[in-house]
Coordinates of C-alpha atoms in Angstrom, one line a residue:
M4 CA 32.8 -115.4 196.3
A5 CA 35.0 -114.3 193.4
Q6 CA 35.5 -116.6 190.4
T7 CA 38.6 -117.1 188.5
T8 CA 38.6 -118.1 184.8
G9 CA 36.4 -121.0 183.8
G10 CA 39.2 -123.4 182.9
S11 CA 42.7 -124.5 183.8
A12 CA 45.3 -122.7 181.8
P13 CA 48.6 -124.4 181.3
S14 CA 51.8 -122.7 182.5
G15 CA 53.2 -122.7 179.0
G16 CA 53.4 -125.7 176.9
T17 CA 51.2 -127.4 174.3
R18 CA 47.9 -128.0 176.0
L19 CA 45.0 -125.6 175.4
Q20 CA 42.9 -124.2 178.2
R21 CA 41.0 -127.2 179.6
R22 CA 37.4 -127.6 180.6
S23 CA 36.4 -124.1 179.5
L24 CA 33.5 -124.7 177.1
G25 CA 30.1 -126.4 177.6
V26 CA 27.4 -127.2 175.0
G27 CA 26.0 -123.7 175.1
H28 CA 29.4 -122.1 174.4
L29 CA 29.9 -124.4 171.4
V30 CA 26.5 -123.8 170.0
F31 CA 27.2 -120.0 170.1
M32 CA 30.5 -120.7 168.3
I33 CA 28.8 -122.8 165.6
V34 CA 25.9 -120.5 164.9
A35 CA 28.0 -117.3 165.1
A36 CA 30.3 -118.7 162.4
S37 CA 27.2 -119.0 160.1
A38 CA 26.4 -115.3 160.8
P39 CA 22.6 -115.5 160.9
L40 CA 21.8 -111.9 160.1
T41 CA 24.5 -111.7 157.4
A42 CA 23.3 -115.0 155.9
V43 CA 19.6 -114.1 155.8
A44 CA 19.9 -110.4 154.7
G45 CA 22.9 -111.0 152.4
G46 CA 23.4 -114.6 151.1
Q47 CA 19.8 -115.8 151.1
A48 CA 18.3 -112.6 149.7
T49 CA 20.9 -112.6 147.0
T50 CA 20.3 -116.2 146.1
Y51 CA 16.7 -115.4 145.1
L52 CA 17.9 -112.8 142.6
V53 CA 21.0 -114.5 141.2
T54 CA 19.3 -117.9 140.6
G55 CA 15.8 -116.8 139.8
N56 CA 14.6 -119.6 142.2
K57 CA 11.5 -118.6 144.3
A58 CA 11.9 -121.7 146.6
V59 CA 15.2 -120.9 148.3
P60 CA 13.6 -121.7 151.8
F61 CA 12.9 -125.3 150.7
M62 CA 16.6 -126.0 150.0
F63 CA 17.4 -125.7 153.7
I64 CA 15.3 -128.8 154.4
P65 CA 17.3 -131.3 152.3
L66 CA 20.5 -129.6 153.2
G67 CA 19.6 -129.8 156.9
I68 CA 18.9 -133.5 156.5
V69 CA 22.2 -134.2 154.7
L70 CA 24.3 -132.3 157.2
G71 CA 22.3 -133.8 160.1
I72 CA 23.2 -137.3 158.7
F73 CA 26.8 -136.2 158.5
S74 CA 26.7 -135.0 162.1
I75 CA 25.7 -138.4 163.4
G76 CA 29.0 -140.1 162.5
Y77 CA 31.0 -136.9 163.1
A78 CA 29.6 -136.6 166.6
A79 CA 30.1 -140.3 167.3
M80 CA 33.8 -140.1 166.5
S81 CA 34.1 -137.1 168.8
R82 CA 33.8 -139.6 171.6
H83 CA 37.3 -140.9 170.6
V84 CA 39.1 -137.9 169.2
A85 CA 39.8 -134.6 171.0
N86 CA 42.1 -132.6 168.9
A87 CA 42.1 -128.9 167.8
G88 CA 42.8 -130.3 164.3
A89 CA 39.3 -131.7 164.0
F90 CA 39.1 -132.8 160.3
Y91 CA 42.8 -133.4 160.2
S92 CA 42.7 -135.7 163.2
Y93 CA 39.5 -137.5 162.0
V94 CA 41.0 -138.2 158.6
S95 CA 44.3 -139.3 160.1
R96 CA 42.5 -141.8 162.4
G97 CA 40.2 -143.1 159.6
L98 CA 42.1 -143.0 156.4
G99 CA 45.8 -142.8 157.5
K100 CA 48.2 -140.1 158.5
V101 CA 49.2 -139.2 154.9
G102 CA 45.6 -138.5 154.2
G103 CA 45.3 -136.5 157.4
V104 CA 48.1 -134.1 156.4
G105 CA 46.4 -133.7 153.0
A106 CA 43.1 -132.8 154.9
A107 CA 45.0 -130.4 157.1
F108 CA 46.4 -128.4 154.2
V109 CA 42.9 -128.2 152.6
A110 CA 41.6 -127.0 156.0
L111 CA 44.3 -124.3 156.3
I112 CA 43.4 -123.0 152.8
A113 CA 39.7 -123.2 153.3
Y114 CA 39.4 -121.6 156.8
N115 CA 42.0 -118.9 156.1
A116 CA 40.1 -118.1 152.9
M117 CA 36.8 -117.9 154.7
Q118 CA 38.2 -115.8 157.6
I119 CA 40.1 -113.3 155.5
G120 CA 37.5 -113.1 152.8
I121 CA 34.8 -112.0 155.3
Y122 CA 36.9 -108.9 156.0
G123 CA 35.9 -107.6 152.6
L124 CA 32.2 -107.6 153.6
F125 CA 33.0 -106.3 157.0
G126 CA 34.9 -103.3 155.6
V127 CA 32.1 -102.3 153.2
A128 CA 29.3 -102.8 155.8
F129 CA 31.1 -100.9 158.6
G130 CA 32.1 -98.1 156.2
A131 CA 28.5 -97.7 154.9
F132 CA 27.2 -97.5 158.5
M133 CA 29.8 -94.9 159.6
S134 CA 29.2 -92.9 156.5
G135 CA 25.4 -93.1 156.6
R136 CA 24.9 -92.7 160.3
L137 CA 27.8 -90.5 161.4
G138 CA 29.1 -88.9 158.2
I139 CA 32.6 -90.4 158.6
N140 CA 34.0 -91.4 155.2
E141 CA 37.1 -93.6 155.1
P142 CA 38.3 -96.3 152.7
W143 CA 37.0 -99.8 153.4
W144 CA 40.4 -101.1 154.6
V145 CA 40.4 -98.6 157.5
W146 CA 37.4 -100.2 159.0
V147 CA 38.9 -103.6 158.3
L148 CA 41.9 -102.6 160.3
V149 CA 39.6 -101.7 163.2
G150 CA 37.9 -105.0 163.2
W151 CA 41.2 -106.9 162.6
A152 CA 42.8 -105.3 165.7
V153 CA 40.0 -106.3 168.0
I154 CA 40.0 -109.9 166.7
A155 CA 43.8 -110.1 166.9
V156 CA 43.5 -109.2 170.6
L157 CA 40.6 -111.5 171.4
G158 CA 42.4 -114.3 169.6
V159 CA 45.1 -114.5 172.2
L160 CA 42.8 -114.2 175.2
Q161 CA 40.9 -117.1 176.9
I162 CA 38.5 -119.0 174.7
D163 CA 35.7 -118.7 177.2
L164 CA 35.9 -114.9 176.9
N165 CA 35.6 -115.3 173.1
A166 CA 32.5 -117.5 173.6
R167 CA 30.9 -114.9 175.9
V168 CA 31.4 -112.1 173.3
L169 CA 29.9 -114.3 170.6
A170 CA 27.0 -115.2 172.8
V171 CA 26.0 -111.6 173.3
L172 CA 26.4 -110.7 169.6
L173 CA 24.6 -113.9 168.4
T174 CA 21.7 -113.4 170.8
L175 CA 21.1 -109.9 169.6
E176 CA 21.2 -110.7 165.9
V177 CA 19.0 -113.7 166.2
L178 CA 16.5 -111.6 168.1
A179 CA 16.6 -108.9 165.4
V180 CA 15.9 -111.5 162.6
A181 CA 13.2 -113.2 164.8
L182 CA 11.4 -109.8 165.2
F183 CA 11.6 -109.3 161.4
D184 CA 10.1 -112.8 160.8
L185 CA 7.2 -112.1 163.2
A186 CA 6.6 -108.7 161.8
V187 CA 6.4 -110.1 158.2
L188 CA 4.3 -113.0 159.4
A189 CA 1.8 -110.5 160.8
K190 CA 2.0 -108.2 157.8
P191 CA 3.1 -110.0 154.6
G192 CA 4.2 -108.3 151.5
P193 CA 2.2 -107.6 148.3
E194 CA 1.8 -111.3 147.4
G195 CA 0.5 -112.3 150.7
L196 CA 1.7 -115.2 152.9
T197 CA 2.5 -117.4 149.9
T198 CA 4.0 -120.8 150.5
I199 CA 5.7 -121.1 147.1
G200 CA 9.0 -121.0 148.9
F201 CA 8.5 -124.5 150.1
N202 CA 7.3 -126.0 146.8
P203 CA 9.8 -128.8 145.8
L204 CA 8.8 -128.6 142.2
V205 CA 9.7 -124.9 142.1
A206 CA 12.9 -125.5 144.1
F207 CA 14.2 -128.0 141.6
G208 CA 12.9 -126.2 138.6
A209 CA 15.2 -123.2 138.3
A210 CA 18.9 -123.3 138.7
A211 CA 18.6 -125.9 141.5
G212 CA 22.4 -126.7 141.5
A213 CA 23.3 -123.1 142.0
T214 CA 20.6 -122.6 144.6
L215 CA 21.8 -125.6 146.6
T216 CA 25.4 -124.5 146.3
F217 CA 24.6 -120.9 147.5
S218 CA 22.5 -122.3 150.4
V219 CA 25.3 -124.6 151.6
A220 CA 27.4 -121.5 152.3
S221 CA 24.8 -120.5 155.0
F222 CA 25.8 -123.6 157.0
M223 CA 29.5 -123.0 157.0
G224 CA 30.9 -123.2 160.5
F225 CA 28.4 -125.7 161.9
E226 CA 31.1 -128.4 161.7
S227 CA 33.6 -126.4 163.9
A228 CA 32.5 -127.8 167.3
A229 CA 35.2 -130.5 167.1
I230 CA 37.9 -127.9 166.7
Y231 CA 37.3 -126.9 170.4
S232 CA 37.1 -130.5 171.7
E233 CA 40.3 -130.1 173.8
E234 CA 38.8 -127.1 175.5
C235 CA 35.4 -128.7 176.3
R236 CA 34.3 -129.8 179.8
N237 CA 33.3 -133.2 178.4
P238 CA 34.4 -133.7 174.8
R239 CA 32.8 -137.1 174.7
K240 CA 29.3 -135.5 174.9
T241 CA 29.7 -131.8 174.4
V242 CA 30.8 -131.8 170.7
A243 CA 28.1 -134.3 169.7
R244 CA 25.3 -132.4 171.4
A245 CA 26.5 -129.0 170.2
T246 CA 26.9 -130.1 166.5
L247 CA 23.4 -131.6 166.3
I248 CA 21.8 -128.6 168.0
G249 CA 23.7 -126.2 165.8
V250 CA 22.8 -127.8 162.5
S251 CA 19.2 -128.3 163.5
F252 CA 18.8 -124.7 164.6
I253 CA 20.5 -123.3 161.5
A254 CA 18.4 -125.4 159.1
L255 CA 15.1 -124.4 160.8
F256 CA 15.9 -120.8 161.4
Y257 CA 17.2 -120.2 157.9
A258 CA 14.3 -122.0 156.2
L259 CA 11.8 -119.7 158.1
S260 CA 13.8 -116.5 157.8
S261 CA 14.6 -116.9 154.0
W262 CA 10.9 -117.6 153.6
M263 CA 10.0 -114.4 155.4
V264 CA 12.5 -112.4 153.2
G265 CA 10.7 -113.7 150.2
V266 CA 7.3 -112.9 151.6
A267 CA 8.3 -109.4 152.7
A268 CA 9.0 -108.3 149.1
G269 CA 7.0 -110.9 147.3
P270 CA 8.7 -113.9 145.5
D271 CA 8.1 -112.4 142.1
T272 CA 9.9 -109.3 143.1
M273 CA 12.8 -111.2 144.7
V274 CA 13.7 -112.8 141.4
D275 CA 13.1 -109.9 139.1
P276 CA 15.7 -107.0 139.0
K277 CA 13.2 -104.6 137.4
A278 CA 10.5 -105.3 140.0
M279 CA 13.0 -105.0 142.8
L280 CA 14.2 -101.6 141.5
K281 CA 10.6 -100.4 141.2
A282 CA 9.9 -101.5 144.8
G283 CA 12.7 -99.5 146.0
Y284 CA 15.1 -102.3 147.0
A285 CA 18.1 -100.7 145.4
T286 CA 21.5 -99.1 146.1
A287 CA 22.8 -96.3 143.9
G288 CA 20.1 -97.1 141.2
T289 CA 21.0 -100.8 141.1
P290 CA 18.7 -103.6 142.4
D291 CA 20.1 -104.7 145.8
P292 CA 18.4 -107.7 147.5
T293 CA 20.5 -107.2 150.6
T294 CA 18.3 -104.1 151.4
V295 CA 15.0 -106.1 151.6
L296 CA 15.4 -107.2 155.2
F297 CA 16.3 -103.7 156.4
I298 CA 13.8 -101.7 154.4
A299 CA 10.9 -104.1 154.9
G300 CA 11.8 -104.5 158.6
Q301 CA 12.0 -100.8 159.3
E302 CA 8.6 -100.3 157.6
R303 CA 7.1 -102.7 160.0
L304 CA 9.2 -102.3 163.2
G305 CA 10.3 -98.6 163.0
V306 CA 13.5 -96.7 162.6
A307 CA 15.0 -97.9 166.0
W308 CA 14.9 -101.5 164.8
G309 CA 16.4 -100.4 161.4
D310 CA 19.3 -98.7 163.1
A311 CA 19.9 -101.6 165.4
A312 CA 19.7 -104.1 162.6
S313 CA 22.2 -102.1 160.5
L314 CA 24.6 -102.2 163.5
L315 CA 24.0 -105.8 164.2
F316 CA 24.7 -106.6 160.6
I317 CA 28.2 -105.4 161.2
T318 CA 28.6 -107.3 164.5
S319 CA 27.2 -110.4 162.8
I320 CA 30.1 -110.3 160.3
F321 CA 32.5 -109.6 163.1
A322 CA 31.3 -112.6 165.1
A323 CA 31.7 -114.9 162.1
N324 CA 35.2 -113.5 161.5
L325 CA 36.2 -114.1 165.1
S326 CA 34.8 -117.6 165.1
F327 CA 36.7 -118.5 161.9
H328 CA 39.9 -116.9 163.3
N329 CA 39.7 -119.2 166.4
A330 CA 39.2 -122.1 164.1
V331 CA 42.2 -121.3 161.9
A332 CA 44.4 -120.6 164.9
R333 CA 43.6 -124.1 166.3
Y334 CA 44.4 -125.9 163.1
I335 CA 47.8 -124.1 162.9
F336 CA 48.4 -124.9 166.6
A337 CA 47.5 -128.6 166.1
L338 CA 49.9 -129.0 163.2
G339 CA 52.6 -127.1 165.0
R340 CA 52.3 -129.2 168.2
E341 CA 52.6 -132.4 166.1
G342 CA 55.6 -131.2 164.1
V343 CA 53.9 -131.0 160.7
L344 CA 54.4 -127.2 160.9
P345 CA 57.3 -125.7 162.9
R346 CA 56.7 -126.6 166.6
L347 CA 56.8 -122.9 167.5
F348 CA 53.2 -122.7 166.4
G349 CA 52.2 -125.4 168.9
R350 CA 52.8 -123.3 172.0
V351 CA 50.1 -121.9 174.2
H352 CA 50.1 -118.7 176.3
P353 CA 51.1 -119.5 179.9
R354 CA 48.3 -117.3 181.3
T355 CA 45.4 -117.6 179.0
G356 CA 46.0 -121.1 177.6
S357 CA 45.3 -119.8 174.0
P358 CA 47.3 -120.8 171.0
W359 CA 48.7 -117.3 170.9
I360 CA 51.6 -117.8 168.3
A361 CA 49.2 -119.5 165.9
S362 CA 46.6 -116.8 166.5
I363 CA 49.1 -114.0 165.9
S364 CA 50.4 -115.7 162.7
Q365 CA 46.8 -115.9 161.3
S366 CA 46.3 -112.2 162.1
L367 CA 49.5 -111.3 160.3
L368 CA 48.5 -113.4 157.3
A369 CA 45.1 -111.8 157.1
V370 CA 46.5 -108.2 157.2
V371 CA 49.0 -109.1 154.4
V372 CA 46.3 -110.6 152.2
F373 CA 43.6 -107.9 152.6
G374 CA 46.4 -105.3 152.4
I375 CA 47.3 -106.6 148.9
F376 CA 43.7 -106.3 147.8
A377 CA 43.6 -102.7 149.2
I378 CA 46.9 -101.7 147.5
L379 CA 45.7 -103.1 144.2
G380 CA 42.5 -101.1 144.5
L381 CA 40.2 -104.2 144.0
N382 CA 36.6 -104.2 145.0
P383 CA 36.4 -105.8 148.4
L384 CA 32.9 -107.3 147.8
L385 CA 33.4 -108.6 144.3
T386 CA 36.9 -109.9 144.9
L387 CA 38.2 -110.3 148.4
F388 CA 34.8 -111.4 149.9
T389 CA 33.3 -113.3 146.9
W390 CA 36.5 -115.1 145.8
L391 CA 37.8 -116.2 149.1
T392 CA 34.6 -117.1 151.0
N393 CA 33.4 -119.3 148.1
L394 CA 36.8 -120.9 147.9
G395 CA 36.5 -121.6 151.7
A396 CA 33.0 -123.1 151.3
L397 CA 34.2 -125.4 148.6
G398 CA 37.0 -126.5 150.8
V399 CA 34.8 -127.3 153.8
L400 CA 32.6 -129.4 151.5
L401 CA 35.6 -131.3 150.4
L402 CA 36.7 -131.8 154.0
M403 CA 33.3 -133.0 155.2
S404 CA 33.1 -135.5 152.2
V405 CA 36.5 -137.0 153.1
T406 CA 35.8 -137.0 156.8
S407 CA 32.5 -138.9 156.3
F408 CA 34.4 -141.8 154.7
A409 CA 37.1 -141.5 157.3
V410 CA 34.5 -142.0 160.1
A411 CA 33.1 -145.1 158.4
S412 CA 36.6 -146.5 158.0
Y413 CA 37.6 -145.8 161.6
F414 CA 34.6 -147.6 163.0
R415 CA 35.0 -150.5 160.6
R416 CA 38.4 -151.1 162.2
N417 CA 37.3 -150.1 165.7
P418 CA 33.7 -151.4 165.9
E419 CA 31.4 -150.3 168.8
A420 CA 28.4 -152.5 169.2
E421 CA 26.7 -150.0 171.5
L422 CA 26.6 -147.4 168.7
G423 CA 25.0 -149.5 166.0
R424 CA 25.7 -149.8 162.3
W425 CA 23.5 -146.8 161.4
T426 CA 25.7 -144.5 163.5
T427 CA 29.1 -145.9 162.6
T428 CA 28.8 -147.1 159.0
I429 CA 25.5 -146.3 157.2
A430 CA 25.1 -142.7 158.2
P431 CA 28.7 -141.6 157.5
T432 CA 28.7 -143.5 154.1
V433 CA 25.4 -142.0 153.0
A434 CA 26.6 -138.6 154.2
G435 CA 29.8 -139.0 152.2
V436 CA 28.0 -139.9 149.0
L437 CA 25.6 -137.0 149.3
L438 CA 28.4 -134.5 150.2
V439 CA 30.4 -135.6 147.2
A440 CA 27.3 -134.8 145.1
L441 CA 27.1 -131.4 146.7
L442 CA 30.9 -130.9 146.1
V443 CA 30.4 -131.7 142.4
L444 CA 27.5 -129.3 142.2
G445 CA 29.8 -126.7 143.9
V446 CA 32.6 -127.1 141.4
A447 CA 30.1 -127.2 138.5
N448 CA 28.5 -124.0 139.7
F449 CA 31.6 -122.2 140.9
N450 CA 31.4 -119.7 138.1
V451 CA 28.0 -118.7 139.4
L452 CA 29.3 -118.3 142.9
I453 CA 32.2 -116.0 142.1
T454 CA 30.4 -113.9 139.4
S455 CA 26.9 -113.9 141.1
S456 CA 25.3 -114.6 137.7
T457 CA 24.0 -117.7 135.9
T458 CA 24.8 -116.2 132.5
A459 CA 28.3 -114.7 133.1
P460 CA 31.1 -115.9 130.9
L461 CA 33.6 -118.4 132.3
S462 CA 36.0 -116.6 134.7
P463 CA 39.6 -117.8 134.9
L464 CA 39.2 -117.9 138.7
T465 CA 36.6 -120.7 138.2
V466 CA 39.6 -122.9 137.4
I467 CA 42.4 -121.2 139.4
L468 CA 40.8 -121.1 142.8
P469 CA 39.7 -124.8 142.9
V470 CA 43.2 -125.8 141.5
I471 CA 44.7 -123.9 144.5
L472 CA 42.4 -125.9 146.9
F473 CA 42.9 -129.3 145.4
G474 CA 46.5 -128.6 144.8
G475 CA 46.9 -127.7 148.4
G476 CA 45.5 -131.1 149.4
L477 CA 47.9 -132.8 147.0
A478 CA 50.8 -130.9 148.5
G479 CA 49.7 -132.1 151.9
L480 CA 49.7 -135.7 150.8
L481 CA 53.3 -135.2 149.5
V482 CA 54.3 -133.7 152.8
G483 CA 52.7 -136.6 154.6
A484 CA 54.5 -139.1 152.5
F485 CA 57.8 -137.3 153.1
L486 CA 57.2 -137.4 156.8
R487 CA 56.5 -141.1 156.7
S488 CA 59.7 -141.9 154.9
R489 CA 62.1 -139.3 156.5
R490 CA 60.6 -138.2 159.8
P491 CA 59.0 -141.3 161.3
D492 CA 59.1 -139.7 164.8
V493 CA 56.9 -136.8 163.6
Y494 CA 54.8 -139.1 161.4
A495 CA 53.9 -141.3 164.4
G496 CA 52.3 -138.3 166.3
I497 CA 50.2 -137.1 163.4
G498 CA 46.5 -136.7 164.4
E499 CA 47.2 -137.8 168.0
G500 CA 46.7 -134.5 169.6
A501 CA 47.4 -133.9 173.3
G502 CA 47.0 -137.5 174.4
P503 CA 44.1 -139.4 175.9
M504 CA 40.8 -137.7 176.5
E505 CA 40.0 -136.8 180.1
P506 CA 36.5 -137.9 181.3
E507 CA 34.6 -135.1 183.0
S508 CA 30.9 -134.7 183.7
E509 CA 29.2 -131.8 181.9
E510 CA 28.0 -130.4 185.2
A511 CA 31.4 -130.6 187.0
V512 CA 32.9 -127.3 188.3
P513 CA 35.8 -126.6 186.1
Q514 CA 39.2 -126.5 187.6
G515 CA 40.2 -123.1 188.7
Q516 CA 36.6 -122.0 189.5
V517 CA 35.5 -121.3 193.0
S518 CA 31.8 -121.8 193.6
G519 CA 29.9 -120.1 196.3

């Protein structure tokens, strides 16, 4: 028998499409946002060269533990909060509504910066592929417009369709990286199957702060499961399971894959520009660590794999961009529905159940921002991508830090004996302290992040961008205080979402679906 869409779409109004997403859907959303192929080939390979640290793989172990501890309290609170505003709602419930609006403004800056910044990498990668494979040469912004148009359309369609698109793209890119890992394991590089990548003394012996900060960026997006809680079949269980599965997979997969990248070229080569140039890992006569996975992989797996991996690199970036677009749209929607932003943004499409006005608004903002970078003739990699994605990563660290303490505060006022003190108090507090430490490291190493050099002079943006982020949070606090004193009706609804959570078994047939 024919099947209709997987969830119940409202006939206009302020409720997102219900019961559309299961654990698998959310895991794909989470991991797609971290862009595995892009993270391994781009971010992790670059971290070796920029920091001079040969033990990049080891860093994913402590980071995975920290973020796993964060996930314990974060997931526990998902049993009580189902709101597309995620961090905004958690902070509102735990630390007060004024703090929640402050968190919301930080989230808007962080996720918009991440989403729009990724377009810089997408345009360059897509352009290089079209030029090298098909001989079509156009400016980077032309290719960005192509990707932007597709994302703008998908953003107003049903979320389960987005999840299916991400599932296909993610499966292919993970398969490509897994094949690379196995190939290098079978045929290591010039230094053999060295385990120096997991030596803690080496890891914390060279630019450890910068290495940790760079590695944190590879996890960005794992926390996004709660953003889709209103659209889950069973938000009390789905968000928790997906978050824990997502962070575990990311930590293990990235530890292994970054190790194999180092083994493929040799750790000594990965941290030495001259050795990298001599080994042929270069672009236009300049050492380029992002070529290691593709060159070493093609040598072992053949030209077909190389072509496929180059194409999947583009789709990996696209998948991350789509995932962050959906996250931003839902934050805008949540704030519009509750009156913090104009209520127009809180409407959903009568047929698809998507936050279509919020989605279109994010698309318009994106085209304006990357359009400005294009008109000014700025380098899309060194400016649009580097500046904005690192600003976004810093913002997410700030949000996770505050949210950890909000979770502990919430359960202190609303104790649940069945969960235990470890889940409700100890884990969130420990995570909060550790995440604040990572945030401090991020701010301290922000110049390294935006210049990709441990020896670069201080850039004015090292001050300007964090000021924008923290200033946005302060502006949110002021707006929250204003609403408390002047708009008590709006203030009362902050962080409350669409109302009580609806219990539903994970295996239940979603409304609107005909089995048979």
